[in-house]
Amino acid sequence: MSRRGKFITFEGLDGTGKSTQMRKLAAALRAAGHKVVETREPGGTATGEKIRRVLLDSATEGLSSLAEMALMFASRAQHIAEVIQPALDHGQIVLCDRFTDSTEAYQGSGRKLGTEAVLKLHRVLCGDLQPDLTILLDSDPAMSVGRARRRNRRASHAATKAANRSSGKSAGKTYSDENRFEQQNRAFFARVHEGYLAIAAREPQRVVAVDARGTPAQTHRKIMEVVGRKLKLAGRSV
Ligand code: TYD
């Protein structure tokens, strides 16, 4: 089997710019000749994307916190088997938007299920697979969650308009916002934020907090520096 690749995860509250930064890092690494796989959780496989729809749809009512955590891990176990591990076995760089730290922060801390339960499930269901590097995009919780809500409102507005256009109706179906999590209150996101900071303090070798309050270009430069220093991976800034 060829050399093991590198597994890099992006973490942080909704609206911190993870997806943008992941795309920029992927482009920079590809420009330097690396083979890069970009993926996300929940999701990343056909089965995982179905699970994602259940988890994020605000029409999913009454899902218990434990069932929510189990679904996050179901999606992840499939994702590791189908996408992440094979890519790493082929020596590729896997960039993943969220991984088990999200479960620890959102379900463990936000939903108060505790860290221990999450780490135990991770050992059993994920073979304890650890990222080589985790980039924690840190910004003010109120600011980033507000940004994510505005983004989703814009997206659902556009989906509603497009659907009504294609059905020829002026006022028909309205699409609700995608993300069930963004309906949580400030106290929930404050706990998620604390959860992330606790993970970073516990595992400073793996988790690097990057201040995400600047422009996307400034944050990208910081991430390039971290990736170069921690993993000795060359990239061409984009
Ligand atoms: P997504 O739209 O990908 O969020 P963002 O782009 O803002 O990161 O939605 C993923 C949501 O799922 C997000 O609110 C965090 C939540 N989540 C958990 O609660 N636990 C998990 O283990 C994972 C992977 C995500």
Short mmCIF file of C-alpha atoms and ligand atoms in Angstrom, two decimals:
data_model
loop_
_atom_site.label_atom_id
_atom_site.label_comp_id
_atom_site.label_asym_id
_atom_site.label_seq_id
_atom_site.Cartn_x
_atom_site.Cartn_y
_atom_site.Cartn_z
CA MET A 1 0.00 0.00 0.00
CA SER A 2 1.23 3.48 -0.80
CA ARG A 3 2.22 6.06 1.79
CA ARG A 4 -0.56 7.36 4.03
CA GLY A 5 -1.83 10.79 3.04
CA LYS A 6 -2.77 13.69 5.28
CA PHE A 7 -6.09 14.31 6.95
CA ILE A 8 -6.95 17.97 7.63
CA THR A 9 -10.24 19.01 9.20
CA PHE A 10 -11.89 22.43 9.43
CA GLU A 11 -13.93 23.28 12.50
CA GLY A 12 -15.76 26.23 13.98
CA LEU A 13 -19.18 27.73 14.50
CA ASP A 14 -21.59 28.11 11.60
CA GLY A 15 -20.69 31.14 9.51
CA THR A 16 -16.97 31.36 10.30
CA GLY A 17 -16.07 30.88 6.63
CA LYS A 18 -14.93 27.25 6.81
CA SER A 19 -16.13 26.30 3.35
CA THR A 20 -14.47 29.31 1.69
CA GLN A 21 -11.20 28.65 3.48
CA MET A 22 -11.29 24.96 2.65
CA ARG A 23 -11.75 25.75 -1.04
CA LYS A 24 -8.84 28.19 -0.96
CA LEU A 25 -6.53 25.71 0.76
CA ALA A 26 -7.53 22.96 -1.70
CA ALA A 27 -6.72 25.25 -4.64
CA ALA A 28 -3.35 26.22 -3.13
CA LEU A 29 -2.37 22.60 -2.47
CA ARG A 30 -3.47 21.50 -5.96
CA ALA A 31 -1.48 24.36 -7.50
CA ALA A 32 1.58 22.89 -5.76
CA GLY A 33 0.87 19.46 -7.29
CA HIS A 34 -0.90 17.65 -4.44
CA LYS A 35 -3.87 15.34 -4.92
CA VAL A 36 -6.67 16.73 -2.77
CA VAL A 37 -10.09 15.38 -1.80
CA GLU A 38 -12.62 17.92 -0.48
CA THR A 39 -15.49 16.58 1.56
CA ARG A 40 -17.86 17.46 4.40
CA GLU A 41 -19.87 16.21 7.35
CA PRO A 42 -22.56 15.32 7.91
CA GLY A 43 -22.54 13.97 4.37
CA GLY A 44 -19.71 13.17 1.98
CA THR A 45 -21.31 9.95 0.65
CA ALA A 46 -24.70 9.21 -0.95
CA THR A 47 -25.94 7.68 2.31
CA GLY A 48 -24.38 10.45 4.37
CA GLU A 49 -26.09 13.15 2.30
CA LYS A 50 -29.46 11.50 3.00
CA ILE A 51 -28.66 11.52 6.70
CA ARG A 52 -27.59 15.18 6.37
CA ARG A 53 -30.99 16.13 4.98
CA VAL A 54 -32.73 14.60 7.98
CA LEU A 55 -30.35 16.30 10.41
CA LEU A 56 -30.42 19.80 8.93
CA ASP A 57 -34.01 20.06 7.75
CA SER A 58 -35.87 22.35 10.12
CA ALA A 59 -38.99 20.25 9.37
CA THR A 60 -37.38 17.34 11.28
CA GLU A 61 -39.26 17.61 14.54
CA GLY A 62 -38.63 16.06 17.92
CA LEU A 63 -35.32 14.37 17.10
CA SER A 64 -33.76 13.39 20.41
CA SER A 65 -30.23 14.59 21.16
CA LEU A 66 -29.00 10.99 21.36
CA ALA A 67 -30.56 10.11 18.00
CA GLU A 68 -28.96 13.24 16.55
CA MET A 69 -25.54 12.16 17.83
CA ALA A 70 -26.05 8.61 16.52
CA LEU A 71 -26.92 9.95 13.05
CA MET A 72 -23.80 12.15 13.02
CA PHE A 73 -21.72 9.06 13.72
CA ALA A 74 -23.62 6.91 11.22
CA SER A 75 -22.79 9.44 8.52
CA ARG A 76 -19.17 9.58 9.70
CA ALA A 77 -18.61 5.80 9.84
CA GLN A 78 -19.81 5.49 6.24
CA HIS A 79 -17.73 8.49 5.19
CA ILE A 80 -14.55 7.01 6.66
CA ALA A 81 -15.16 3.62 5.04
CA GLU A 82 -16.15 4.93 1.64
CA VAL A 83 -14.11 8.11 1.17
CA ILE A 84 -11.63 9.18 3.85
CA GLN A 85 -9.67 5.99 4.56
CA PRO A 86 -9.33 4.92 0.90
CA ALA A 87 -8.04 8.40 -0.03
CA LEU A 88 -5.53 8.38 2.84
CA ASP A 89 -4.42 4.88 1.84
CA HIS A 90 -3.71 6.28 -1.62
CA GLY A 91 -1.54 9.04 -0.17
CA GLN A 92 -3.99 11.84 -0.90
CA ILE A 93 -4.71 14.93 1.17
CA VAL A 94 -8.24 14.86 2.58
CA LEU A 95 -9.80 18.20 3.55
CA CYS A 96 -12.97 17.72 5.56
CA ASP A 97 -15.46 20.42 6.55
CA ARG A 98 -16.23 19.23 10.14
CA PHE A 99 -15.45 15.91 11.82
CA THR A 100 -15.75 14.45 15.33
CA ASP A 101 -14.77 17.73 17.04
CA SER A 102 -18.10 19.08 15.74
CA THR A 103 -19.93 16.27 17.54
CA GLU A 104 -17.99 16.99 20.71
CA ALA A 105 -18.74 20.73 20.48
CA TYR A 106 -22.39 20.57 19.28
CA GLN A 107 -23.76 17.37 20.79
CA GLY A 108 -21.27 16.91 23.66
CA SER A 109 -21.23 20.53 24.77
CA GLY A 110 -24.16 22.28 23.02
CA ARG A 111 -26.66 19.46 23.70
CA LYS A 112 -24.91 18.58 26.98
CA LEU A 113 -24.35 14.90 26.14
CA GLY A 114 -20.77 15.13 27.43
CA THR A 115 -17.34 14.62 25.93
CA GLU A 116 -16.91 11.05 27.17
CA ALA A 117 -19.85 9.67 25.17
CA VAL A 118 -18.54 11.29 22.00
CA LEU A 119 -14.98 10.02 22.43
CA LYS A 120 -16.22 6.50 23.21
CA LEU A 121 -18.40 6.40 20.11
CA HIS A 122 -15.51 7.74 18.08
CA ARG A 123 -13.30 4.87 19.26
CA VAL A 124 -15.93 2.24 18.45
CA LEU A 125 -17.41 3.62 15.23
CA CYS A 126 -14.48 5.50 13.70
CA GLY A 127 -11.56 3.30 14.74
CA ASP A 128 -10.30 6.39 16.60
CA LEU A 129 -9.15 7.97 13.30
CA GLN A 130 -7.54 11.31 14.17
CA PRO A 131 -6.89 14.23 11.83
CA ASP A 132 -3.22 15.14 11.30
CA LEU A 133 -4.25 18.76 11.67
CA THR A 134 -7.45 20.54 12.67
CA ILE A 135 -7.94 24.19 11.80
CA LEU A 136 -10.36 25.79 14.22
CA LEU A 137 -11.72 28.99 12.73
CA ASP A 138 -12.47 31.18 15.66
CA SER A 139 -14.61 34.27 15.72
CA ASP A 140 -17.27 35.91 17.84
CA PRO A 141 -20.23 33.44 18.22
CA ALA A 142 -22.96 36.08 17.74
CA MET A 143 -21.26 37.45 14.63
CA SER A 144 -20.67 34.12 12.88
CA VAL A 145 -24.08 32.65 13.66
CA GLY A 146 -25.76 35.84 12.43
CA ARG A 147 -23.80 35.53 9.19
CA ALA A 148 -24.83 31.89 8.71
CA ARG A 149 -28.50 32.75 9.30
CA ARG A 150 -28.42 35.56 6.73
CA ARG A 151 -26.71 33.25 4.22
CA ASN A 152 -29.36 30.54 4.69
CA ARG A 153 -32.21 33.02 4.47
CA ARG A 154 -30.78 34.26 1.14
CA ALA A 155 -30.42 30.65 -0.09
CA SER A 156 -33.96 29.67 0.88
CA HIS A 157 -35.36 32.86 -0.65
CA ALA A 158 -33.56 32.05 -3.93
CA ALA A 159 -34.80 28.42 -3.85
CA THR A 160 -38.38 29.60 -3.28
CA LYS A 161 -38.20 32.05 -6.18
CA ALA A 162 -36.65 29.47 -8.51
CA ALA A 163 -39.27 26.83 -7.63
CA ASN A 164 -42.13 29.27 -8.11
CA ARG A 165 -40.69 30.43 -11.43
CA SER A 166 -40.44 26.88 -12.76
CA SER A 167 -43.97 26.03 -11.57
CA GLY A 168 -45.29 29.29 -13.02
CA LYS A 169 -46.77 30.40 -9.69
CA SER A 170 -46.22 33.79 -8.15
CA ALA A 171 -46.63 32.63 -4.57
CA GLY A 172 -46.32 28.93 -4.03
CA LYS A 173 -44.17 26.75 -1.90
CA THR A 174 -41.69 28.43 0.42
CA TYR A 175 -38.46 26.67 1.28
CA SER A 176 -37.50 26.93 4.91
CA ASP A 177 -33.90 27.57 5.91
CA GLU A 178 -31.68 24.54 5.54
CA ASN A 179 -30.14 24.35 8.94
CA ARG A 180 -31.99 23.11 12.04
CA PHE A 181 -28.98 24.02 14.19
CA GLU A 182 -29.10 27.71 13.41
CA GLN A 183 -32.44 27.91 15.22
CA GLN A 184 -30.70 27.27 18.53
CA ASN A 185 -30.30 30.11 21.01
CA ARG A 186 -27.27 32.12 22.08
CA ALA A 187 -26.60 29.94 25.14
CA PHE A 188 -26.34 26.87 22.88
CA PHE A 189 -23.74 28.53 20.63
CA ALA A 190 -21.85 29.86 23.64
CA ARG A 191 -21.55 26.25 24.88
CA VAL A 192 -20.47 25.05 21.42
CA HIS A 193 -17.79 27.77 21.36
CA GLU A 194 -16.57 26.77 24.84
CA GLY A 195 -16.52 23.13 23.72
CA TYR A 196 -14.25 24.00 20.80
CA LEU A 197 -11.88 26.00 23.01
CA ALA A 198 -11.67 23.05 25.43
CA ILE A 199 -10.70 20.68 22.59
CA ALA A 200 -8.02 23.12 21.40
CA ALA A 201 -6.62 23.40 24.93
CA ARG A 202 -6.60 19.60 25.37
CA GLU A 203 -4.95 18.81 22.02
CA PRO A 204 -2.66 21.71 21.09
CA GLN A 205 -0.54 19.46 18.84
CA ARG A 206 -3.44 18.68 16.53
CA VAL A 207 -5.78 21.67 16.85
CA VAL A 208 -4.71 25.17 15.81
CA ALA A 209 -7.11 28.05 16.40
CA VAL A 210 -6.99 30.63 13.62
CA ASP A 211 -8.56 34.06 14.09
CA ALA A 212 -11.22 34.27 11.38
CA ARG A 213 -12.31 37.88 11.96
CA GLY A 214 -10.16 39.38 9.18
CA THR A 215 -10.74 39.25 5.43
CA PRO A 216 -10.86 35.83 3.71
CA ALA A 217 -7.43 36.58 2.16
CA GLN A 218 -5.89 37.33 5.57
CA THR A 219 -7.35 34.16 7.08
CA HIS A 220 -6.10 32.13 4.10
CA ARG A 221 -2.55 33.41 4.62
CA LYS A 222 -2.68 32.36 8.29
CA ILE A 223 -3.92 28.89 7.32
CA MET A 224 -1.15 28.48 4.72
CA GLU A 225 1.41 29.33 7.39
CA VAL A 226 -0.07 26.75 9.81
CA VAL A 227 -0.24 24.00 7.16
CA GLY A 228 3.36 24.67 6.08
CA ARG A 229 4.66 24.69 9.64
CA LYS A 230 2.69 21.72 11.00
CA LEU A 231 2.60 19.36 8.03
CA LYS A 232 5.51 20.62 5.95
CA LEU A 233 3.13 20.79 2.99
CA ALA A 234 4.00 23.32 0.35
CA GLY A 235 1.16 25.23 -1.26
CA ARG A 236 0.84 28.14 -3.62
CA SER A 237 -1.31 30.84 -2.07
CA VAL A 238 -4.32 31.74 -4.22
P1 TYD B 1 -23.51 23.21 7.59
O1 TYD B 1 -24.50 23.88 6.71
O2 TYD B 1 -22.47 22.35 6.97
O3 TYD B 1 -22.88 24.26 8.53
P2 TYD B 1 -21.74 25.29 8.26
O4 TYD B 1 -21.58 25.45 6.76
O5 TYD B 1 -22.24 26.49 8.93
O6 TYD B 1 -20.58 24.65 8.90
O7 TYD B 1 -24.34 22.41 8.66
C1 TYD B 1 -23.79 21.51 9.50
C2 TYD B 1 -24.47 21.67 10.83
O8 TYD B 1 -24.41 20.44 11.52
C3 TYD B 1 -23.82 22.72 11.68
O9 TYD B 1 -24.79 23.54 12.29
C4 TYD B 1 -23.13 21.92 12.76
C5 TYD B 1 -23.91 20.64 12.82
N1 TYD B 1 -23.11 19.46 13.20
C6 TYD B 1 -23.29 18.90 14.46
O10 TYD B 1 -24.11 19.39 15.25
N2 TYD B 1 -22.56 17.80 14.81
C7 TYD B 1 -21.67 17.21 13.97
O11 TYD B 1 -21.04 16.20 14.32
C8 TYD B 1 -21.50 17.79 12.66
C9 TYD B 1 -20.54 17.17 11.69
C10 TYD B 1 -22.24 18.92 12.32
#
